[in-house]
Coordinates of C-alpha atoms in Angstrom, one line a residue:
Chain A
M1346 CA 105.3 -8.8 208.5
I1347 CA 106.0 -11.0 211.5
V1348 CA 103.2 -10.4 214.0
I1349 CA 104.3 -12.3 217.1
R1350 CA 107.8 -13.7 217.7
L1351 CA 108.4 -16.5 220.0
E1352 CA 110.6 -14.3 222.2
D1353 CA 107.6 -12.0 222.7
L1354 CA 105.6 -14.8 224.2
L1355 CA 108.6 -16.1 226.3
Y1356 CA 109.4 -12.7 227.7
S1357 CA 105.8 -11.9 228.6
A1358 CA 105.2 -15.4 230.1
P1359 CA 104.4 -14.0 233.6
L1360 CA 101.6 -11.8 232.1
L1361 CA 100.3 -14.6 229.9
V1362 CA 100.3 -17.2 232.7
L1363 CA 98.5 -14.8 235.0
T1364 CA 95.8 -13.9 232.5
S1365 CA 95.3 -17.6 231.6
S1366 CA 94.9 -18.5 235.3
G1367 CA 92.3 -15.8 235.6
L1368 CA 90.4 -17.3 232.7
L1369 CA 90.8 -20.8 234.1
A1370 CA 89.5 -19.7 237.5
L1371 CA 86.5 -18.1 235.7
I1372 CA 85.7 -21.3 233.8
A1373 CA 86.1 -23.3 237.0
E1374 CA 83.8 -21.0 238.8
A1375 CA 81.2 -21.3 236.1
A1376 CA 81.5 -25.1 236.0
G1377 CA 81.6 -25.9 239.7
R1378 CA 78.9 -23.7 241.3
D1379 CA 79.3 -22.7 244.9
K1380 CA 82.8 -23.9 245.2
P1381 CA 84.9 -20.7 245.4
V1382 CA 87.8 -22.7 246.8
I1383 CA 88.6 -24.0 243.3
S1384 CA 88.8 -20.4 242.0
Y1385 CA 91.0 -19.6 245.1
Y1386 CA 93.5 -22.3 244.4
T1387 CA 93.6 -21.7 240.6
S1388 CA 94.3 -18.0 241.1
L1389 CA 96.8 -18.7 243.8
I1390 CA 98.7 -21.1 241.6
G1391 CA 98.6 -18.6 238.7
V1392 CA 100.0 -15.8 240.9
I1393 CA 102.8 -18.0 242.3
T1394 CA 103.8 -19.4 238.9
S1395 CA 103.8 -15.9 237.5
L1396 CA 106.0 -14.8 240.5
I1397 CA 108.5 -17.5 239.8
L1398 CA 108.6 -16.7 236.1
T1399 CA 109.1 -13.0 236.9
F1400 CA 112.1 -13.9 239.1
L1401 CA 113.6 -15.7 236.1
N1402 CA 112.9 -12.6 234.0
L1403 CA 114.7 -10.0 236.1
G1404 CA 117.5 -9.4 233.6
A1405 CA 117.7 -6.5 231.1
G1406 CA 114.4 -5.1 229.9
V1407 CA 113.3 -6.1 226.3
P1408 CA 110.7 -4.3 224.3
V1409 CA 108.2 -6.9 222.9
F1410 CA 105.0 -7.0 220.8
N1411 CA 106.1 -4.4 218.3
N1412 CA 107.5 -2.1 221.0
M1413 CA 104.2 -2.1 222.9
I1414 CA 105.4 -3.3 226.2
L1415 CA 108.7 -3.7 228.0
Q1416 CA 109.3 -7.0 229.7
G1417 CA 112.1 -7.9 232.2
G1418 CA 114.1 -5.2 234.1
Y1419 CA 112.0 -2.4 235.3
A1420 CA 108.7 -4.1 234.4
A1421 CA 109.8 -7.4 236.1
Y1422 CA 110.7 -5.5 239.3
C1423 CA 107.3 -3.8 239.4
N1424 CA 105.6 -7.1 238.6
L1425 CA 107.2 -8.5 241.8
I1426 CA 105.4 -5.8 243.8
F1427 CA 102.0 -6.3 242.2
L1428 CA 102.2 -10.1 242.4
S1429 CA 103.3 -10.1 246.0
S1430 CA 100.5 -7.7 246.8
A1431 CA 98.0 -9.9 245.0
L1432 CA 99.4 -13.1 246.6
L1433 CA 99.1 -11.7 250.1
S1434 CA 95.6 -10.2 249.4
I1435 CA 94.3 -13.5 248.0
V1436 CA 95.6 -15.4 251.0
L1437 CA 94.2 -12.9 253.5
S1438 CA 90.9 -12.6 251.7
R1439 CA 89.8 -16.2 252.0
S1440 CA 89.3 -16.3 255.7
Y1441 CA 88.1 -12.7 255.8
L1442 CA 85.4 -13.2 253.2
E1443 CA 84.3 -16.5 254.7
R1444 CA 83.8 -14.7 258.0
M1445 CA 81.9 -11.9 256.3
Q1446 CA 79.9 -14.4 254.4
Y1447 CA 80.8 -13.0 251.0
H1448 CA 83.1 -15.8 249.8
R1449 CA 82.6 -16.0 246.0
G1450 CA 84.9 -17.2 243.3
E1451 CA 84.6 -14.1 241.2
F1452 CA 86.6 -12.2 243.8
Y1453 CA 89.8 -14.0 243.0
V1454 CA 89.2 -13.7 239.3
L1455 CA 88.9 -10.0 239.6
I1456 CA 92.0 -9.7 241.7
V1457 CA 94.0 -11.7 239.1
F1458 CA 92.7 -9.6 236.2
A1459 CA 93.4 -6.4 238.1
T1460 CA 97.0 -7.6 238.7
A1461 CA 97.3 -8.3 234.9
G1462 CA 96.2 -4.7 234.3
M1463 CA 98.9 -3.5 236.8
M1464 CA 101.6 -5.5 235.0
L1465 CA 100.6 -3.8 231.7
M1466 CA 100.7 -0.4 233.3
A1467 CA 104.2 -0.8 234.5
A1468 CA 105.4 -2.4 231.3
A1469 CA 103.7 0.1 228.9
L1470 CA 105.8 1.6 226.2
D1471 CA 102.8 3.0 224.4
L1472 CA 100.1 5.3 225.7
T1473 CA 97.4 2.9 224.4
I1474 CA 98.7 0.3 226.7
V1475 CA 98.8 2.8 229.6
F1476 CA 95.2 3.5 229.0
L1477 CA 94.1 -0.1 228.6
G1478 CA 96.1 -1.3 231.7
I1479 CA 94.6 1.5 233.8
E1480 CA 91.1 0.6 232.7
L1481 CA 91.6 -3.1 233.2
M1482 CA 92.8 -2.5 236.7
S1483 CA 90.2 0.1 237.6
I1484 CA 87.2 -1.8 236.4
C1485 CA 88.2 -4.7 238.5
L1486 CA 88.7 -2.5 241.5
Y1487 CA 85.3 -0.7 241.1
V1488 CA 83.6 -4.1 241.3
L1489 CA 85.8 -5.3 244.2
A1490 CA 85.2 -2.1 246.2
G1491 CA 81.4 -2.8 246.0
F1492 CA 81.8 -6.6 246.5
M1493 CA 79.8 -6.6 249.7
R1494 CA 76.6 -5.7 247.9
K1495 CA 74.3 -5.4 250.8
K1496 CA 76.5 -2.9 252.7
E1497 CA 75.5 0.7 252.2
L1498 CA 79.1 2.0 252.7
A1499 CA 80.3 -0.5 250.1
N1500 CA 77.8 0.7 247.6
E1501 CA 78.7 4.3 248.3
A1502 CA 82.4 3.4 247.9
A1503 CA 82.0 1.6 244.6
L1504 CA 79.8 4.3 243.1
K1505 CA 82.1 7.1 244.2
Y1506 CA 85.2 5.3 243.0
F1507 CA 83.5 4.5 239.7
L1508 CA 82.2 8.0 238.9
L1509 CA 85.4 9.8 239.9
G1510 CA 87.4 7.1 238.2
A1511 CA 85.5 7.6 235.0
F1512 CA 86.2 11.3 235.3
A1513 CA 89.9 10.6 235.7
T1514 CA 89.8 8.4 232.6
G1515 CA 88.4 11.4 230.7
F1516 CA 91.4 13.5 231.7
L1517 CA 93.7 10.6 230.8
L1518 CA 92.3 10.2 227.3
Y1519 CA 92.2 14.0 226.7
G1520 CA 95.8 14.2 227.7
I1521 CA 96.8 11.3 225.5
A1522 CA 94.9 12.9 222.6
L1523 CA 96.8 16.1 223.0
I1524 CA 100.1 14.4 223.3
Y1525 CA 99.3 12.3 220.2
G1526 CA 98.2 15.4 218.4
T1527 CA 101.4 17.3 219.1
S1528 CA 103.9 14.5 218.8
G1529 CA 102.2 12.4 216.1
T1530 CA 102.7 9.2 218.0
T1531 CA 101.6 7.3 221.1
N1532 CA 104.9 5.5 221.4
L1533 CA 106.7 6.6 224.5
V1534 CA 110.2 5.8 223.2
V1535 CA 109.5 8.0 220.1
I1536 CA 108.1 10.8 222.3
S1537 CA 111.1 10.7 224.6
R1538 CA 113.5 11.3 221.6
S1539 CA 111.7 14.5 220.7
F1540 CA 110.8 15.6 224.3
A1541 CA 113.2 18.6 224.3
Q1542 CA 111.6 20.2 221.3
L1543 CA 108.0 19.2 222.3
S1544 CA 108.3 20.6 225.8
G1545 CA 108.1 24.1 224.3
N1546 CA 104.7 23.3 222.8
S1547 CA 102.0 24.5 225.2
L1548 CA 99.4 22.0 223.9
F1549 CA 101.9 19.2 224.7
L1550 CA 102.3 20.6 228.2
I1551 CA 98.5 20.8 228.7
G1552 CA 98.4 17.1 227.6
C1553 CA 101.1 16.3 230.2
G1554 CA 99.2 18.3 232.8
M1555 CA 96.1 16.2 232.1
L1556 CA 98.1 13.0 232.5
I1557 CA 99.3 14.3 235.8
V1558 CA 95.7 14.9 236.9
A1559 CA 94.7 11.4 235.9
F1560 CA 97.7 9.7 237.5
S1561 CA 97.3 11.8 240.7
F1562 CA 93.8 10.6 240.9
K1563 CA 94.9 7.0 240.7
I1564 CA 97.6 7.4 243.3
A1565 CA 95.3 9.5 245.5
A1566 CA 97.4 12.7 245.7
V1567 CA 96.0 15.9 247.0
P1568 CA 93.9 17.6 245.6
F1569 CA 92.6 14.5 243.8
H1570 CA 92.4 12.4 247.0
M1571 CA 88.7 13.0 248.0
W1572 CA 87.6 9.5 247.0
A1573 CA 90.3 7.6 249.0
P1574 CA 89.1 7.7 252.6
D1575 CA 85.5 6.8 251.7
V1576 CA 86.5 4.1 249.2
Y1577 CA 89.1 2.6 251.6
E1578 CA 86.6 2.6 254.4
G1579 CA 83.7 1.1 252.4
A1580 CA 85.6 -1.6 250.5
P1581 CA 86.3 -5.0 252.0
T1582 CA 89.4 -4.6 254.2
T1583 CA 91.5 -7.0 252.1
V1584 CA 90.5 -5.2 248.9
T1585 CA 91.6 -2.0 250.6
A1586 CA 94.9 -3.6 251.3
F1587 CA 95.2 -4.6 247.6
M1588 CA 94.1 -1.2 246.4
S1589 CA 96.4 0.8 248.7
T1590 CA 99.4 -1.3 247.8
G1591 CA 99.1 -3.0 244.4
A1592 CA 97.0 -0.4 242.6
K1593 CA 98.9 2.5 244.1
A1594 CA 102.2 0.9 243.1
A1595 CA 100.9 0.3 239.6
A1596 CA 99.8 3.9 239.2
F1597 CA 103.3 5.0 240.5
A1598 CA 104.9 2.6 238.1
T1599 CA 103.2 4.2 235.1
F1600 CA 103.8 7.6 236.6
V1601 CA 107.6 6.9 236.8
A1602 CA 107.5 5.1 233.4
V1603 CA 106.0 8.2 231.7
F1604 CA 107.3 11.1 233.7
V1605 CA 110.8 10.0 234.8
R1606 CA 111.8 7.4 232.3
V1607 CA 110.4 9.0 229.2
F1608 CA 110.0 12.7 229.8
D1609 CA 113.0 14.7 230.9
I1610 CA 111.2 16.8 233.5
P1611 CA 113.8 18.3 235.8
G1612 CA 113.8 22.0 235.4
T1613 CA 110.4 22.2 233.6
A1614 CA 107.1 23.5 234.9
L1615 CA 105.9 19.9 235.3
S1616 CA 108.5 19.2 237.9
S1617 CA 107.4 22.2 240.1
V1618 CA 103.7 21.1 239.7
L1619 CA 104.6 17.6 240.9
A1620 CA 106.6 19.1 243.8
L1621 CA 103.6 21.2 244.9
I1622 CA 101.2 18.2 244.7
A1623 CA 103.7 16.1 246.7
A1624 CA 103.9 18.8 249.4
A1625 CA 100.2 19.2 249.6
S1626 CA 99.7 15.4 249.9
M1627 CA 102.2 15.1 252.7
I1628 CA 100.6 18.0 254.7
V1629 CA 96.9 17.2 254.1
G1630 CA 97.4 13.4 254.5
N1631 CA 99.3 13.6 257.8
V1632 CA 97.3 16.4 259.4
T1633 CA 93.9 14.9 258.6
A1634 CA 95.1 11.4 259.7
I1635 CA 95.5 12.7 263.3
A1636 CA 91.8 13.4 263.6
Q1637 CA 90.6 9.9 262.5
N1638 CA 89.1 7.5 264.9
N1639 CA 88.5 4.7 262.5
V1640 CA 91.7 2.7 261.8
K1641 CA 90.8 2.1 258.1
R1642 CA 90.3 5.8 257.6
M1643 CA 93.5 6.6 259.4
L1644 CA 95.4 4.2 257.1
A1645 CA 93.7 5.8 254.1
Y1646 CA 95.0 9.3 255.1
S1647 CA 98.3 7.8 255.9
S1648 CA 98.4 6.3 252.4
I1649 CA 97.8 9.8 251.0
A1650 CA 100.7 11.0 253.0
H1651 CA 102.9 8.2 251.7
T1652 CA 101.8 9.2 248.2
G1653 CA 103.3 12.6 248.9
Y1654 CA 106.6 11.1 250.1
M1655 CA 106.9 9.0 246.9
L1656 CA 105.8 11.9 244.6
S1657 CA 108.8 13.9 245.8
G1658 CA 110.9 11.2 244.1
I1659 CA 109.1 11.8 240.8
A1660 CA 109.3 15.5 241.2
A1661 CA 113.1 15.2 241.6
G1662 CA 113.0 13.2 238.4
N1663 CA 116.6 11.9 238.7
A1664 CA 118.0 8.4 239.0
E1665 CA 118.0 8.6 242.8
G1666 CA 114.3 9.5 242.7
E1667 CA 113.4 6.5 240.6
Q1668 CA 115.4 4.1 242.8
G1669 CA 113.9 5.7 245.9
I1670 CA 110.4 5.2 244.7
L1671 CA 111.1 1.7 243.6
F1672 CA 112.4 0.8 247.0
Y1673 CA 109.7 2.8 248.8
L1674 CA 107.0 0.9 246.8
V1675 CA 108.2 -2.5 248.0
A1676 CA 108.5 -1.3 251.6
Y1677 CA 105.2 0.4 251.5
T1678 CA 103.5 -2.6 250.0
F1679 CA 104.6 -5.0 252.7
M1680 CA 104.0 -2.7 255.7
N1681 CA 100.6 -1.6 254.5
I1682 CA 99.3 -4.9 253.5
G1683 CA 100.4 -6.3 256.8
A1684 CA 98.7 -3.6 258.7
F1685 CA 95.4 -4.0 256.7
G1686 CA 95.7 -7.8 257.1
I1687 CA 95.7 -7.4 260.9
V1688 CA 92.8 -4.9 260.7
S1689 CA 90.9 -7.5 258.7
W1690 CA 91.3 -10.0 261.5
V1691 CA 90.1 -7.7 264.2
E1692 CA 87.2 -6.4 262.2
Q1693 CA 83.8 -8.1 262.7
Q1694 CA 80.6 -8.1 260.7
E1695 CA 78.7 -4.9 260.2
D1696 CA 81.9 -2.8 260.5
R1697 CA 82.4 -3.4 264.2
K1698 CA 85.8 -3.3 265.8
L1699 CA 87.3 -0.8 263.4
K1700 CA 87.9 2.0 266.0
F1701 CA 91.1 2.9 267.6
D1702 CA 89.7 2.0 271.0
D1703 CA 89.0 -1.5 269.9
Y1704 CA 92.7 -2.1 270.0
A1705 CA 93.1 -1.2 273.6
G1706 CA 94.8 -3.9 275.7
F1707 CA 95.5 -5.9 272.6
S1708 CA 99.0 -7.0 273.7
A1709 CA 97.7 -8.9 276.7
R1710 CA 95.4 -11.1 274.7
Q1711 CA 97.2 -11.4 271.4
P1712 CA 100.9 -10.7 272.1
A1713 CA 102.1 -12.0 268.7
V1714 CA 99.6 -10.0 266.7
A1715 CA 100.4 -6.9 268.7
V1716 CA 104.1 -7.3 268.0
L1717 CA 103.4 -7.7 264.2
M1718 CA 101.1 -4.6 264.2
S1719 CA 103.8 -2.6 266.1
V1720 CA 106.4 -3.5 263.4
F1721 CA 104.1 -2.3 260.7
M1722 CA 103.3 0.9 262.6
F1723 CA 106.9 1.7 263.3
S1724 CA 107.8 1.1 259.7
L1725 CA 105.0 3.3 258.4
A1726 CA 106.2 6.0 260.7
G1727 CA 109.6 5.7 259.2
I1728 CA 111.5 4.7 262.3
P1729 CA 114.8 2.8 261.7
P1730 CA 115.7 0.0 261.4
F1731 CA 112.5 -0.8 259.5
A1732 CA 112.1 -0.6 255.7
G1733 CA 109.9 2.5 255.8
F1734 CA 112.8 4.5 257.1
F1735 CA 115.1 3.8 254.1
G1736 CA 112.2 4.4 251.7
K1737 CA 111.8 7.9 253.0
Y1738 CA 115.6 8.4 253.2
Y1739 CA 116.0 7.6 249.5
V1740 CA 113.2 9.8 248.2
F1741 CA 114.2 12.8 250.4
L1742 CA 117.8 12.4 249.3
A1743 CA 116.7 12.5 245.7
A1744 CA 114.7 15.7 246.4
V1745 CA 117.8 17.3 248.0
K1746 CA 120.0 16.3 245.1
A1747 CA 117.4 17.9 242.7
D1748 CA 117.7 21.2 244.6
M1749 CA 114.3 20.8 246.2
T1750 CA 115.5 20.9 249.8
W1751 CA 112.3 22.6 250.9
L1752 CA 110.3 19.5 249.8
A1753 CA 112.6 17.2 251.8
I1754 CA 112.1 19.5 254.9
I1755 CA 108.3 19.4 254.5
G1756 CA 108.6 15.6 254.2
V1757 CA 110.7 15.3 257.4
M1758 CA 108.4 17.7 259.4
T1759 CA 105.2 15.9 258.3
S1760 CA 106.8 12.5 259.1
L1761 CA 107.3 13.7 262.6
V1762 CA 103.6 14.5 262.8
S1763 CA 102.7 11.1 261.5
V1764 CA 104.6 9.4 264.4
Y1765 CA 101.8 10.6 266.6
Y1766 CA 98.9 8.7 265.1
Y1767 CA 100.9 5.6 264.3
L1768 CA 102.3 5.3 267.8
R1769 CA 98.9 6.1 269.3
L1770 CA 97.8 2.7 268.1
V1771 CA 100.9 1.0 269.6
V1772 CA 100.4 2.9 272.9
L1773 CA 96.7 1.7 273.0
M1774 CA 97.7 -1.8 272.3
Y1775 CA 100.4 -2.0 275.1
F1776 CA 99.5 0.6 277.8
C1777 CA 95.7 0.6 277.9
E1778 CA 93.1 -1.7 279.3
G1779 CA 90.4 -3.1 277.0
E1780 CA 88.7 -6.2 275.9
S1781 CA 89.7 -6.3 272.3
D1782 CA 90.2 -9.7 270.8
V1783 CA 90.6 -11.4 267.5
A1784 CA 87.3 -13.2 267.6
A1785 CA 87.6 -16.1 265.1
K1786 CA 90.5 -18.3 264.8
V1787 CA 92.8 -16.9 262.2
P1788 CA 93.9 -19.6 259.8
L1789 CA 97.5 -20.5 259.4
A1790 CA 97.8 -19.2 255.8
A1791 CA 96.7 -15.7 256.8
I1792 CA 99.1 -15.6 259.7
S1793 CA 102.0 -16.8 257.6
A1794 CA 101.2 -14.1 255.0
V1795 CA 101.3 -11.3 257.6
T1796 CA 104.4 -12.7 259.2
L1797 CA 106.1 -12.9 255.8
A1798 CA 105.3 -9.2 255.3
A1799 CA 106.8 -8.3 258.7
V1800 CA 109.9 -10.4 258.1
L1801 CA 110.4 -8.6 254.7
V1802 CA 109.8 -5.2 256.3
I1803 CA 112.6 -5.9 258.9
L1804 CA 114.9 -7.6 256.4
L1805 CA 114.7 -4.7 253.9
G1806 CA 115.2 -2.3 256.8
I1807 CA 118.5 -4.0 257.6
Y1808 CA 119.7 -4.7 254.1
P1809 CA 118.1 -2.1 251.8
S1810 CA 120.9 -2.7 249.4
L1811 CA 119.3 -6.0 248.4
L1812 CA 116.8 -4.1 246.4
V1813 CA 118.6 -0.8 245.7
D1814 CA 121.4 -2.6 243.8
M1815 CA 118.8 -4.3 241.6
T1816 CA 117.2 -1.0 240.6
K1817 CA 120.4 0.8 239.6
G1818 CA 120.4 -0.5 236.1
F1819 CA 116.8 0.5 235.3
F1820 CA 117.1 4.2 234.9
K1821 CA 116.0 5.4 231.4
I1822 CA 115.0 2.9 228.7
Chain B
M1040 CA 78.7 27.2 196.1
D1041 CA 80.2 23.8 196.1
L1042 CA 77.9 20.9 197.2
Y1043 CA 80.6 19.7 199.6
I1044 CA 80.5 23.1 201.4
I1045 CA 76.7 23.1 201.6
V1046 CA 76.6 19.6 203.1
F1047 CA 79.3 20.5 205.6
Y1048 CA 77.4 23.6 206.8
L1049 CA 74.2 21.6 206.9
F1050 CA 75.8 18.9 209.2
A1051 CA 77.5 21.6 211.3
L1052 CA 74.2 23.4 211.8
I1053 CA 72.4 20.2 212.8
T1054 CA 75.2 19.4 215.3
L1055 CA 75.4 22.8 216.9
A1056 CA 71.6 23.4 217.0
S1057 CA 70.8 20.1 218.5
A1058 CA 73.7 20.4 221.0
A1059 CA 72.3 23.7 222.1
I1060 CA 69.0 22.0 222.7
V1061 CA 70.7 19.3 224.8
V1062 CA 72.1 21.9 227.0
I1063 CA 69.2 24.3 227.2
S1064 CA 66.2 22.0 227.4
K1065 CA 64.7 21.6 230.8
N1066 CA 63.3 18.2 230.2
I1067 CA 66.0 15.5 230.2
V1068 CA 64.1 13.3 227.7
Y1069 CA 64.1 16.1 225.1
S1070 CA 67.8 16.5 225.8
A1071 CA 68.4 12.8 225.2
F1072 CA 66.5 12.9 221.9
A1073 CA 68.3 16.1 220.8
L1074 CA 71.6 14.3 221.5
L1075 CA 70.6 11.8 218.7
F1076 CA 70.8 14.6 216.2
T1077 CA 74.1 15.8 217.6
F1078 CA 75.7 12.4 217.2
F1079 CA 74.2 12.0 213.8
G1080 CA 75.5 15.4 212.7
V1081 CA 79.0 14.5 213.9
A1082 CA 78.9 11.2 212.0
G1083 CA 78.0 13.2 208.9
L1084 CA 81.1 15.4 209.5
Y1085 CA 83.3 12.3 209.8
V1086 CA 81.9 11.1 206.4
L1087 CA 82.9 14.4 204.9
L1088 CA 86.4 13.9 206.3
M1089 CA 86.6 10.6 204.5
A1090 CA 86.8 8.8 207.9
D1091 CA 84.4 6.0 207.0
F1092 CA 85.4 3.8 209.9
I1093 CA 84.9 6.5 212.6
A1094 CA 81.6 7.5 211.0
V1095 CA 80.3 4.0 211.2
T1096 CA 81.5 3.5 214.8
Q1097 CA 80.0 6.8 215.7
L1098 CA 76.6 5.6 214.5
L1099 CA 76.8 2.1 215.9
I1100 CA 78.2 2.9 219.3
Y1101 CA 76.9 6.3 220.1
V1102 CA 73.5 6.3 218.3
G1103 CA 72.9 2.6 218.5
G1104 CA 74.4 1.9 221.9
I1105 CA 75.0 4.7 224.3
L1106 CA 72.0 6.8 223.3
V1107 CA 69.5 3.9 223.5
L1108 CA 71.0 3.0 226.9
L1109 CA 70.7 6.6 228.0
L1110 CA 67.0 6.8 227.0
F1111 CA 66.2 3.5 228.7
G1112 CA 68.0 4.7 231.8
V1113 CA 66.1 8.0 231.9
M1114 CA 62.7 6.3 231.3
L1115 CA 63.2 3.4 233.7
T1116 CA 64.5 5.5 236.6
T1117 CA 61.7 8.1 236.3
K1118 CA 59.2 5.2 236.5
V1119 CA 60.9 3.4 239.3
I1120 CA 61.7 6.1 241.8
R1121 CA 58.9 8.5 240.6
V1122 CA 61.2 11.4 240.4
D1123 CA 60.4 14.0 237.7
M1124 CA 63.8 14.2 235.9
R1125 CA 64.3 17.9 235.3
T1126 CA 67.6 19.6 234.7
A1127 CA 68.7 22.6 236.7
T1128 CA 71.7 24.9 236.6
V1129 CA 74.1 24.4 239.5
R1130 CA 77.6 25.5 240.2
T1131 CA 77.7 28.0 237.4
F1132 CA 81.0 29.5 238.2
P1133 CA 83.2 26.4 238.2
A1134 CA 81.4 25.3 235.1
V1135 CA 82.2 28.5 233.3
V1136 CA 85.8 28.3 234.3
I1137 CA 86.2 24.8 233.1
V1138 CA 84.3 25.3 229.9
A1139 CA 86.3 28.5 229.2
A1140 CA 89.5 26.6 229.7
L1141 CA 88.4 23.8 227.5
A1142 CA 87.2 26.1 224.8
G1143 CA 90.4 28.0 225.0
T1144 CA 92.4 24.8 224.5
L1145 CA 90.3 23.8 221.5
I1146 CA 90.5 27.3 219.9
G1147 CA 94.2 27.2 220.6
I1148 CA 94.4 23.9 218.7
F1149 CA 92.3 25.3 216.0
W1150 CA 94.5 28.3 215.4
S1151 CA 97.9 26.6 215.8
T1152 CA 97.0 23.7 213.4
D1153 CA 98.3 24.0 209.9
W1154 CA 95.1 23.1 208.1
P1155 CA 95.4 21.8 204.5
Q1156 CA 93.9 24.3 202.2
S1157 CA 93.2 22.2 199.2
P1158 CA 90.3 19.8 199.2
A1159 CA 90.9 16.1 200.1
S1160 CA 92.1 13.9 197.3
D1161 CA 89.5 13.0 194.7
G1162 CA 89.9 9.2 195.1
F1163 CA 88.2 7.9 198.2
E1164 CA 90.5 5.6 200.1
R1165 CA 88.8 3.2 202.5
T1166 CA 90.3 3.2 205.9
I1167 CA 88.7 0.1 207.3
P1168 CA 91.1 -2.5 205.7
Q1169 CA 94.1 -0.5 207.0
I1170 CA 92.6 -0.3 210.5
G1171 CA 91.8 -4.0 210.5
E1172 CA 95.4 -4.8 209.4
M1173 CA 96.9 -2.6 212.0
L1174 CA 94.8 -4.1 214.7
L1175 CA 96.0 -7.6 213.9
T1176 CA 99.6 -6.7 213.4
S1177 CA 101.3 -3.8 215.2
Y1178 CA 98.4 -3.2 217.6
L1179 CA 97.7 -6.9 218.2
L1180 CA 98.5 -6.6 222.0
P1181 CA 96.2 -3.7 222.7
F1182 CA 93.5 -5.4 220.7
E1183 CA 93.7 -8.5 222.8
I1184 CA 93.9 -6.5 226.1
A1185 CA 90.7 -4.7 225.0
S1186 CA 89.0 -8.0 224.9
V1187 CA 90.1 -8.8 228.4
V1188 CA 88.9 -5.4 229.6
L1189 CA 85.5 -6.1 228.0
L1190 CA 85.4 -9.5 229.7
V1191 CA 86.1 -8.0 233.1
A1192 CA 83.4 -5.4 232.6
L1193 CA 81.0 -8.2 231.8
I1194 CA 81.9 -10.2 234.9
G1195 CA 81.7 -7.0 237.0
A1196 CA 78.3 -6.0 235.7
A1197 CA 77.0 -9.5 236.3
M1198 CA 78.6 -9.6 239.7
I1199 CA 76.9 -6.4 240.8
A1200 CA 73.5 -6.7 239.1
R1201 CA 72.7 -10.4 239.5
R1202 CA 70.1 -11.9 241.7
E1203 CA 71.2 -12.7 245.3
R1204 CA 72.5 -16.2 245.6
K1205 CA 72.7 -18.0 248.9
A1206 CA 75.9 -17.0 250.6
L1207 CA 78.4 -19.7 251.5

């Protein structure tokens, strides 16, 4: 029996290169003490190389390693999201951590390994890989959330995330066990062939329900969202950026991979459950965000709301839904990481300058930064011509086509609510007096990262077809 | 009565009785020790099911690893923070609902499964070589990923627990 073919290694080159760069950075960190810069550059080179290799791999998806993972196609597309999120987070983190006096090499190692976990989650063709990928990503994130060890909020965030995450893992494993017990296999392709007959089995449905609980926890959907605001607030801001984009995109990628690409859910009870979760997330996320005074918490609730918008695409379960989510994830990644990047510049030690009022009069002192922040806020609110608008348009369109017009209506109504709190920040920046300032000089690398995100948000808003055409061929394995 | 049946009921009794003590006991140290017998009884049941690998892992990981860790955790924390670790019953209603749902699922599985009526084949077939071969052939990738997961857990634990080093 042939264990590994050469093609397996070639197709999974992005994953292998990334993991090796993580190991290299770890060795470099151990060898050259107190030089986190080595680890920074090693992981940066690893992520960029992996990104280039992924671009070369965008063709049709190929199952590799004995049908364990899918490489290319859908997986490659998702990898682009994770790798861009990792790249921007790494670049933004360096100056942020130096300012907060927590610059350590392990940080980048953990980001790289978390990204490897995300790539496995999106690529998984087997439930064992789904589990291992989620664990690899989550363990890294638990540590990253508590990276500022002396901060009480950070400790609380890490512990809360860890305990609730362990609980979600329990649900995931129980669900996988039930699915394995009823279908006799963990391979998703095999399960998809017999889905029609399995979906009548109540134990199989309970297993799927438990998977929904576990995934909903990872994407922070209501009612499994309790951890998100506290963790997003306590974690280092650049880690929050990474968690709310890369980790959320990865959880959505597995969600889509299992529930849209494998299970044929339209018309089943699973579809209605997902629609309810989506509606609850949109309502709770948007309404609670209004009451927030801390920008990080506001973005946390806004991310719950965005989870709701994207979940409507999964609940629809059709090709439009999948394409909508895939586009939305890219748009959301860039606009959110940009917003958090700017928050991380304004923030000062001991959690100062995180309030809304700290942004008053921002445009007078930092006109360029204020423009960038406004772009991200308009895009998050879903105002054309920014990328966020088309993301919402595609997922709501999918919901309408799947006869879930009520879901699309809730989506549009709650989006209107969200305009209030996004634009409040813009109004504060432009029309109020204040003495807010970016204290330290922001390095060129971090500015270029945020500018790149803004350019992509605008570009994708004007030419959404750049991405949408790419995703058309992915539906179903 | 068959010896096999007697041994099965013996192990089942050990498991259930000690599990009851784990739940009922007010002292968390007693609970932890009772858990030892629960794990041991379950390992015995695995042996009776001819699942040699799972039985050994059960002993090595649960009895040898997790339980010892648990006991250390209980003993060290009581000493450090001087809190008398007692267990109390809180949130009875949600617990009852969840446990009832879980029990219902398990009983459902129990009834719907088509159990083999004849005893297991006479010849004992070792599962360890098969599992080893599977791990290094069709499940090679998950096996390797598991090692990365363990590495990350190790780095993370060291990162959180290590002594403070001068910040840069």
